[in-house]
Amino acid sequence: MKVLVLNGSPKGDKSDTMHITRAFLDGMNEAAKQEVHIIHVIEKHIEYCKGCFTCKRNGGTCVYKDDMRDILEEILASDLLLFNFPLYAYGMPAPLKALIDRTMPLSSMAMQKVGERYEHVGQADYSHLKYLMICGCGFPNSKLNFEPAVAQFTLCFPNNHTIITVPESPMFNAPEAAVVTMPRLELVKQAGKEYAQKGEISAELLAQVCSPMIPEDEYAKIVNQSV
């Protein structure tokens, strides 16, 4: 399977959430060898979409000649898009949002009704793609936290998507927290293996992966003592 990791963290490879993604990929590779390419979006030159819709009228060519042209080609050549990012203002960081905005060339101005909503008709065939979101945040709670990012991802990629949200993710970059982070990464690895084998993660395992690693009040106390 060709896996394209789009790391939206401005911290690049040092992202807290990349620890989760690497464990997931380790699990996938344990099931079967995967072809993985990681793009740190912050390192790419991606202009902001200006909404001119030229790409939707001329067959999919954007007016900007930047790194997004090659990224679009790689997206279409992949089997799985893995979006890795920390939660910023209840959504994704700006560099990753800019990349998603610039996928406009994949669809045309024409629209069609699919189920209960309208969608733009594609200019490229991306029906084969699967989508995975791995999002971490610095808060200890999952509820009233990840919902906006989950809703946006679900609307952007309504089919073939899997979503992993992990609170307390800064602990993955804290060596002293290994007693709780290492067991969690083992669960993530198990989830990656299961995903590679079955194309999905069981609800029970997903709930374990997405739960707080330590009690919420204990985590908040530790964070507040360090500021």
PDB file of C-alpha atoms in Angstrom:
ATOM      1  CA  MET A   1       0.000   0.000   0.000  1.00  0.00           C
ATOM      2  CA  LYS A   2       1.243   3.483  -0.853  1.00  0.00           C
ATOM      3  CA  VAL A   3       0.845   5.641   2.247  1.00  0.00           C
ATOM      4  CA  LEU A   4       1.277   9.410   1.998  1.00  0.00           C
ATOM      5  CA  VAL A   5       1.684  11.049   5.401  1.00  0.00           C
ATOM      6  CA  LEU A   6       0.810  14.733   5.423  1.00  0.00           C
ATOM      7  CA  ASN A   7       2.278  16.031   8.670  1.00  0.00           C
ATOM      8  CA  GLY A   8       0.580  19.328   9.450  1.00  0.00           C
ATOM      9  CA  SER A   9       2.551  20.151  12.581  1.00  0.00           C
ATOM     10  CA  PRO A  10       4.811  23.236  12.377  1.00  0.00           C
ATOM     11  CA  LYS A  11       7.247  21.221  14.529  1.00  0.00           C
ATOM     12  CA  GLY A  12       7.883  18.836  11.638  1.00  0.00           C
ATOM     13  CA  ASP A  13       9.379  15.496  12.648  1.00  0.00           C
ATOM     14  CA  LYS A  14       9.533  16.622  16.297  1.00  0.00           C
ATOM     15  CA  SER A  15       5.743  16.845  16.526  1.00  0.00           C
ATOM     16  CA  ASP A  16       4.118  15.217  19.542  1.00  0.00           C
ATOM     17  CA  THR A  17       1.593  13.589  17.247  1.00  0.00           C
ATOM     18  CA  MET A  18       4.277  12.113  14.983  1.00  0.00           C
ATOM     19  CA  HIS A  19       5.084   9.664  17.787  1.00  0.00           C
ATOM     20  CA  ILE A  20       1.558   8.302  17.373  1.00  0.00           C
ATOM     21  CA  THR A  21       1.823   8.197  13.588  1.00  0.00           C
ATOM     22  CA  ARG A  22       5.173   6.399  13.627  1.00  0.00           C
ATOM     23  CA  ALA A  23       3.776   3.743  15.980  1.00  0.00           C
ATOM     24  CA  PHE A  24       0.752   3.312  13.703  1.00  0.00           C
ATOM     25  CA  LEU A  25       2.995   2.906  10.657  1.00  0.00           C
ATOM     26  CA  ASP A  26       5.146   0.399  12.554  1.00  0.00           C
ATOM     27  CA  GLY A  27       2.014  -1.652  13.115  1.00  0.00           C
ATOM     28  CA  MET A  28       1.045  -1.442   9.446  1.00  0.00           C
ATOM     29  CA  ASN A  29       4.528  -2.527   8.396  1.00  0.00           C
ATOM     30  CA  GLU A  30       4.365  -5.434  10.816  1.00  0.00           C
ATOM     31  CA  ALA A  31       1.275  -6.699   8.996  1.00  0.00           C
ATOM     32  CA  ALA A  32       2.750  -6.113   5.536  1.00  0.00           C
ATOM     33  CA  LYS A  33       5.456  -3.917   4.069  1.00  0.00           C
ATOM     34  CA  GLN A  34       4.081  -0.481   3.215  1.00  0.00           C
ATOM     35  CA  GLU A  35       5.463   2.149   0.848  1.00  0.00           C
ATOM     36  CA  VAL A  36       5.480   5.270   3.046  1.00  0.00           C
ATOM     37  CA  HIS A  37       6.344   8.853   2.140  1.00  0.00           C
ATOM     38  CA  ILE A  38       6.167  11.557   4.797  1.00  0.00           C
ATOM     39  CA  ILE A  39       5.678  15.192   3.794  1.00  0.00           C
ATOM     40  CA  HIS A  40       6.257  17.818   6.474  1.00  0.00           C
ATOM     41  CA  VAL A  41       3.880  20.438   5.109  1.00  0.00           C
ATOM     42  CA  ILE A  42       5.663  23.298   6.893  1.00  0.00           C
ATOM     43  CA  GLU A  43       8.723  22.637   4.699  1.00  0.00           C
ATOM     44  CA  LYS A  44       6.785  23.022   1.436  1.00  0.00           C
ATOM     45  CA  HIS A  45       6.011  26.134  -0.560  1.00  0.00           C
ATOM     46  CA  ILE A  46       2.226  26.175  -0.721  1.00  0.00           C
ATOM     47  CA  GLU A  47       0.487  29.435  -1.568  1.00  0.00           C
ATOM     48  CA  TYR A  48      -2.931  30.211  -0.135  1.00  0.00           C
ATOM     49  CA  CYS A  49      -5.844  29.456  -2.463  1.00  0.00           C
ATOM     50  CA  LYS A  50      -7.336  32.725  -3.731  1.00  0.00           C
ATOM     51  CA  GLY A  51     -10.610  31.218  -4.896  1.00  0.00           C
ATOM     52  CA  CYS A  52     -10.239  32.203  -8.556  1.00  0.00           C
ATOM     53  CA  PHE A  53     -11.570  28.774  -9.657  1.00  0.00           C
ATOM     54  CA  THR A  54      -9.273  28.771 -12.702  1.00  0.00           C
ATOM     55  CA  CYS A  55      -8.318  25.176 -11.876  1.00  0.00           C
ATOM     56  CA  LYS A  56     -11.957  24.096 -11.938  1.00  0.00           C
ATOM     57  CA  ARG A  57     -12.477  25.515 -15.429  1.00  0.00           C
ATOM     58  CA  ASN A  58      -9.257  24.559 -17.207  1.00  0.00           C
ATOM     59  CA  GLY A  59      -9.014  20.868 -16.381  1.00  0.00           C
ATOM     60  CA  GLY A  60      -7.219  21.116 -13.053  1.00  0.00           C
ATOM     61  CA  THR A  61      -4.196  23.396 -13.456  1.00  0.00           C
ATOM     62  CA  CYS A  62      -3.672  25.913 -10.658  1.00  0.00           C
ATOM     63  CA  VAL A  63      -2.370  29.407 -11.416  1.00  0.00           C
ATOM     64  CA  TYR A  64       0.329  28.942  -8.767  1.00  0.00           C
ATOM     65  CA  LYS A  65       3.521  27.116  -9.726  1.00  0.00           C
ATOM     66  CA  ASP A  66       4.544  25.867  -6.313  1.00  0.00           C
ATOM     67  CA  ASP A  67       5.065  22.541  -4.518  1.00  0.00           C
ATOM     68  CA  MET A  68       1.343  21.764  -4.561  1.00  0.00           C
ATOM     69  CA  ARG A  69       1.508  20.538  -8.158  1.00  0.00           C
ATOM     70  CA  ASP A  70       3.788  17.634  -7.219  1.00  0.00           C
ATOM     71  CA  ILE A  71       1.826  16.974  -4.018  1.00  0.00           C
ATOM     72  CA  LEU A  72      -1.422  16.611  -5.979  1.00  0.00           C
ATOM     73  CA  GLU A  73       0.216  14.059  -8.260  1.00  0.00           C
ATOM     74  CA  GLU A  74       1.469  12.126  -5.260  1.00  0.00           C
ATOM     75  CA  ILE A  75      -1.969  12.239  -3.622  1.00  0.00           C
ATOM     76  CA  LEU A  76      -3.563  10.645  -6.678  1.00  0.00           C
ATOM     77  CA  ALA A  77      -0.843   7.980  -6.830  1.00  0.00           C
ATOM     78  CA  SER A  78      -1.355   6.977  -3.179  1.00  0.00           C
ATOM     79  CA  ASP A  79      -3.704   4.471  -1.583  1.00  0.00           C
ATOM     80  CA  LEU A  80      -3.923   6.030   1.884  1.00  0.00           C
ATOM     81  CA  LEU A  81      -3.658   9.676   2.923  1.00  0.00           C
ATOM     82  CA  LEU A  82      -2.642   9.905   6.561  1.00  0.00           C
ATOM     83  CA  PHE A  83      -3.207  13.383   7.976  1.00  0.00           C
ATOM     84  CA  ASN A  84      -1.114  13.896  11.123  1.00  0.00           C
ATOM     85  CA  PHE A  85      -1.630  17.134  13.056  1.00  0.00           C
ATOM     86  CA  PRO A  86      -1.976  18.733  16.480  1.00  0.00           C
ATOM     87  CA  LEU A  87      -5.190  20.503  17.373  1.00  0.00           C
ATOM     88  CA  TYR A  88      -4.953  24.265  16.762  1.00  0.00           C
ATOM     89  CA  ALA A  89      -7.955  26.391  17.791  1.00  0.00           C
ATOM     90  CA  TYR A  90     -10.140  23.251  17.565  1.00  0.00           C
ATOM     91  CA  GLY A  91      -8.976  22.588  14.010  1.00  0.00           C
ATOM     92  CA  MET A  92      -5.895  21.841  11.934  1.00  0.00           C
ATOM     93  CA  PRO A  93      -2.811  24.090  11.705  1.00  0.00           C
ATOM     94  CA  ALA A  94      -2.814  26.699   8.931  1.00  0.00           C
ATOM     95  CA  PRO A  95      -0.172  25.032   6.709  1.00  0.00           C
ATOM     96  CA  LEU A  96      -2.221  21.827   6.460  1.00  0.00           C
ATOM     97  CA  LYS A  97      -5.462  23.752   5.927  1.00  0.00           C
ATOM     98  CA  ALA A  98      -3.754  25.623   3.085  1.00  0.00           C
ATOM     99  CA  LEU A  99      -2.821  22.290   1.500  1.00  0.00           C
ATOM    100  CA  ILE A 100      -6.381  21.006   1.713  1.00  0.00           C
ATOM    101  CA  ASP A 101      -7.688  24.279   0.256  1.00  0.00           C
ATOM    102  CA  ARG A 102      -5.347  23.775  -2.671  1.00  0.00           C
ATOM    103  CA  THR A 103      -6.863  20.393  -3.581  1.00  0.00           C
ATOM    104  CA  MET A 104      -9.431  22.436  -5.535  1.00  0.00           C
ATOM    105  CA  PRO A 105      -7.964  21.246  -8.886  1.00  0.00           C
ATOM    106  CA  LEU A 106      -9.239  17.744  -8.153  1.00  0.00           C
ATOM    107  CA  SER A 107     -12.857  18.853  -8.723  1.00  0.00           C
ATOM    108  CA  SER A 108     -14.777  20.937 -11.250  1.00  0.00           C
ATOM    109  CA  MET A 109     -17.321  23.745 -10.913  1.00  0.00           C
ATOM    110  CA  ALA A 110     -20.126  21.298 -11.729  1.00  0.00           C
ATOM    111  CA  MET A 111     -21.959  19.903  -8.732  1.00  0.00           C
ATOM    112  CA  GLN A 112     -24.087  16.865  -8.038  1.00  0.00           C
ATOM    113  CA  LYS A 113     -26.260  15.695  -5.180  1.00  0.00           C
ATOM    114  CA  VAL A 114     -24.811  12.813  -3.194  1.00  0.00           C
ATOM    115  CA  GLY A 115     -27.117  11.625  -0.447  1.00  0.00           C
ATOM    116  CA  GLU A 116     -28.339  14.710   1.395  1.00  0.00           C
ATOM    117  CA  ARG A 117     -25.685  17.145   0.207  1.00  0.00           C
ATOM    118  CA  TYR A 118     -24.130  18.568  -2.949  1.00  0.00           C
ATOM    119  CA  GLU A 119     -20.540  17.908  -3.978  1.00  0.00           C
ATOM    120  CA  HIS A 120     -18.347  19.132  -6.809  1.00  0.00           C
ATOM    121  CA  VAL A 121     -17.881  16.635  -9.632  1.00  0.00           C
ATOM    122  CA  GLY A 122     -14.329  15.323  -9.712  1.00  0.00           C
ATOM    123  CA  GLN A 123     -11.818  16.150 -12.426  1.00  0.00           C
ATOM    124  CA  ALA A 124      -9.646  13.257 -11.280  1.00  0.00           C
ATOM    125  CA  ASP A 125     -10.369   9.749 -10.050  1.00  0.00           C
ATOM    126  CA  TYR A 126      -9.621   9.548  -6.331  1.00  0.00           C
ATOM    127  CA  SER A 127     -12.262   6.940  -5.476  1.00  0.00           C
ATOM    128  CA  HIS A 128      -9.510   4.486  -4.534  1.00  0.00           C
ATOM    129  CA  LEU A 129      -8.206   6.681  -1.724  1.00  0.00           C
ATOM    130  CA  LYS A 130      -8.605   5.968   1.970  1.00  0.00           C
ATOM    131  CA  TYR A 131      -8.203   8.682   4.584  1.00  0.00           C
ATOM    132  CA  LEU A 132      -6.819   8.541   8.101  1.00  0.00           C
ATOM    133  CA  MET A 133      -6.705  11.384  10.616  1.00  0.00           C
ATOM    134  CA  ILE A 134      -4.372  11.240  13.616  1.00  0.00           C
ATOM    135  CA  CYS A 135      -4.820  14.270  15.831  1.00  0.00           C
ATOM    136  CA  GLY A 136      -3.356  14.993  19.237  1.00  0.00           C
ATOM    137  CA  CYS A 137      -3.898  17.862  21.633  1.00  0.00           C
ATOM    138  CA  GLY A 138      -2.480  19.294  24.841  1.00  0.00           C
ATOM    139  CA  PHE A 139      -5.724  19.185  26.786  1.00  0.00           C
ATOM    140  CA  PRO A 140      -6.605  16.140  28.904  1.00  0.00           C
ATOM    141  CA  ASN A 141     -10.185  15.822  27.693  1.00  0.00           C
ATOM    142  CA  SER A 142     -11.555  14.461  24.432  1.00  0.00           C
ATOM    143  CA  LYS A 143     -15.134  15.690  24.693  1.00  0.00           C
ATOM    144  CA  LEU A 144     -15.811  19.338  23.755  1.00  0.00           C
ATOM    145  CA  ASN A 145     -12.364  19.433  22.173  1.00  0.00           C
ATOM    146  CA  PHE A 146     -11.867  17.379  18.993  1.00  0.00           C
ATOM    147  CA  GLU A 147     -15.421  17.659  17.638  1.00  0.00           C
ATOM    148  CA  PRO A 148     -14.851  20.569  15.173  1.00  0.00           C
ATOM    149  CA  ALA A 149     -11.769  18.913  13.642  1.00  0.00           C
ATOM    150  CA  VAL A 150     -13.571  15.581  13.394  1.00  0.00           C
ATOM    151  CA  ALA A 151     -16.597  17.213  11.754  1.00  0.00           C
ATOM    152  CA  GLN A 152     -14.429  19.041   9.210  1.00  0.00           C
ATOM    153  CA  PHE A 153     -12.448  15.920   8.327  1.00  0.00           C
ATOM    154  CA  THR A 154     -15.631  13.868   7.967  1.00  0.00           C
ATOM    155  CA  LEU A 155     -17.165  16.435   5.624  1.00  0.00           C
ATOM    156  CA  CYS A 156     -13.976  16.778   3.561  1.00  0.00           C
ATOM    157  CA  PHE A 157     -13.561  13.009   3.288  1.00  0.00           C
ATOM    158  CA  PRO A 158     -16.990  11.434   3.797  1.00  0.00           C
ATOM    159  CA  ASN A 159     -15.978   7.986   2.546  1.00  0.00           C
ATOM    160  CA  ASN A 160     -13.326   5.479   3.634  1.00  0.00           C
ATOM    161  CA  HIS A 161     -12.127   7.520   6.594  1.00  0.00           C
ATOM    162  CA  THR A 162     -10.757   6.527  10.002  1.00  0.00           C
ATOM    163  CA  ILE A 163     -10.193   9.014  12.824  1.00  0.00           C
ATOM    164  CA  ILE A 164      -7.852   8.753  15.812  1.00  0.00           C
ATOM    165  CA  THR A 165      -7.831  11.527  18.419  1.00  0.00           C
ATOM    166  CA  VAL A 166      -5.453  11.402  21.378  1.00  0.00           C
ATOM    167  CA  PRO A 167      -5.538  13.867  24.301  1.00  0.00           C
ATOM    168  CA  GLU A 168      -2.491  14.596  26.491  1.00  0.00           C
ATOM    169  CA  SER A 169      -0.234  14.151  23.448  1.00  0.00           C
ATOM    170  CA  PRO A 170       2.644  16.383  24.722  1.00  0.00           C
ATOM    171  CA  MET A 171       3.532  13.487  27.013  1.00  0.00           C
ATOM    172  CA  PHE A 172       4.872  11.589  23.985  1.00  0.00           C
ATOM    173  CA  ASN A 173       7.780  14.052  23.872  1.00  0.00           C
ATOM    174  CA  ALA A 174       8.445  13.754  27.636  1.00  0.00           C
ATOM    175  CA  PRO A 175      10.889  10.894  28.455  1.00  0.00           C
ATOM    176  CA  GLU A 176       9.712  10.874  32.072  1.00  0.00           C
ATOM    177  CA  ALA A 177       6.209   9.928  30.893  1.00  0.00           C
ATOM    178  CA  ALA A 178       7.391   6.729  29.179  1.00  0.00           C
ATOM    179  CA  VAL A 179       5.679   4.575  31.802  1.00  0.00           C
ATOM    180  CA  VAL A 180       2.318   5.600  30.336  1.00  0.00           C
ATOM    181  CA  THR A 181       3.220   6.605  26.770  1.00  0.00           C
ATOM    182  CA  MET A 182       4.983   3.374  25.785  1.00  0.00           C
ATOM    183  CA  PRO A 183       1.952   1.160  26.557  1.00  0.00           C
ATOM    184  CA  ARG A 184      -0.224   3.598  24.612  1.00  0.00           C
ATOM    185  CA  LEU A 185       2.084   3.479  21.615  1.00  0.00           C
ATOM    186  CA  GLU A 186       1.877  -0.308  21.720  1.00  0.00           C
ATOM    187  CA  LEU A 187      -1.901   0.007  21.439  1.00  0.00           C
ATOM    188  CA  VAL A 188      -1.450   2.401  18.518  1.00  0.00           C
ATOM    189  CA  LYS A 189       0.896  -0.093  16.880  1.00  0.00           C
ATOM    190  CA  GLN A 190      -1.740  -2.786  17.346  1.00  0.00           C
ATOM    191  CA  ALA A 191      -4.290  -0.460  15.731  1.00  0.00           C
ATOM    192  CA  GLY A 192      -1.989   0.064  12.742  1.00  0.00           C
ATOM    193  CA  LYS A 193      -1.545  -3.657  12.293  1.00  0.00           C
ATOM    194  CA  GLU A 194      -5.291  -4.224  12.510  1.00  0.00           C
ATOM    195  CA  TYR A 195      -5.946  -1.439  10.010  1.00  0.00           C
ATOM    196  CA  ALA A 196      -3.477  -2.917   7.521  1.00  0.00           C
ATOM    197  CA  GLN A 197      -5.047  -6.353   7.870  1.00  0.00           C
ATOM    198  CA  LYS A 198      -8.745  -5.436   7.940  1.00  0.00           C
ATOM    199  CA  GLY A 199      -9.028  -1.871   6.642  1.00  0.00           C
ATOM    200  CA  GLU A 200     -10.519  -0.729   9.938  1.00  0.00           C
ATOM    201  CA  ILE A 201      -9.896  -0.575  13.685  1.00  0.00           C
ATOM    202  CA  SER A 202     -12.231  -2.253  16.156  1.00  0.00           C
ATOM    203  CA  ALA A 203     -14.341   0.109  18.247  1.00  0.00           C
ATOM    204  CA  GLU A 204     -12.922  -1.339  21.463  1.00  0.00           C
ATOM    205  CA  LEU A 205      -9.299  -0.810  20.450  1.00  0.00           C
ATOM    206  CA  LEU A 206     -10.028   2.644  19.049  1.00  0.00           C
ATOM    207  CA  ALA A 207     -11.626   3.669  22.354  1.00  0.00           C
ATOM    208  CA  GLN A 208      -8.507   2.546  24.223  1.00  0.00           C
ATOM    209  CA  VAL A 209      -6.193   4.452  21.896  1.00  0.00           C
ATOM    210  CA  CYS A 210      -8.240   7.647  22.122  1.00  0.00           C
ATOM    211  CA  SER A 211      -8.663   7.732  25.901  1.00  0.00           C
ATOM    212  CA  PRO A 212      -6.595   9.897  28.318  1.00  0.00           C
ATOM    213  CA  MET A 213      -3.385   8.201  29.459  1.00  0.00           C
ATOM    214  CA  ILE A 214      -3.614   9.524  33.019  1.00  0.00           C
ATOM    215  CA  PRO A 215      -6.553  11.050  34.952  1.00  0.00           C
ATOM    216  CA  GLU A 216      -7.534  14.454  33.598  1.00  0.00           C
ATOM    217  CA  ASP A 217      -7.059  16.330  36.867  1.00  0.00           C
ATOM    218  CA  GLU A 218      -3.638  14.747  37.416  1.00  0.00           C
ATOM    219  CA  TYR A 219      -2.509  15.747  33.919  1.00  0.00           C
ATOM    220  CA  ALA A 220      -3.758  19.322  34.355  1.00  0.00           C
ATOM    221  CA  LYS A 221      -1.932  19.579  37.686  1.00  0.00           C
ATOM    222  CA  ILE A 222       1.354  18.413  36.119  1.00  0.00           C
ATOM    223  CA  VAL A 223       1.025  20.897  33.251  1.00  0.00           C
ATOM    224  CA  ASN A 224       0.169  23.785  35.565  1.00  0.00           C
ATOM    225  CA  GLN A 225       3.182  23.051  37.754  1.00  0.00           C
ATOM    226  CA  SER A 226       5.486  23.348  34.768  1.00  0.00           C
ATOM    227  CA  VAL A 227       4.297  26.761  33.572  1.00  0.00           C
TER     228      VAL A 227
END
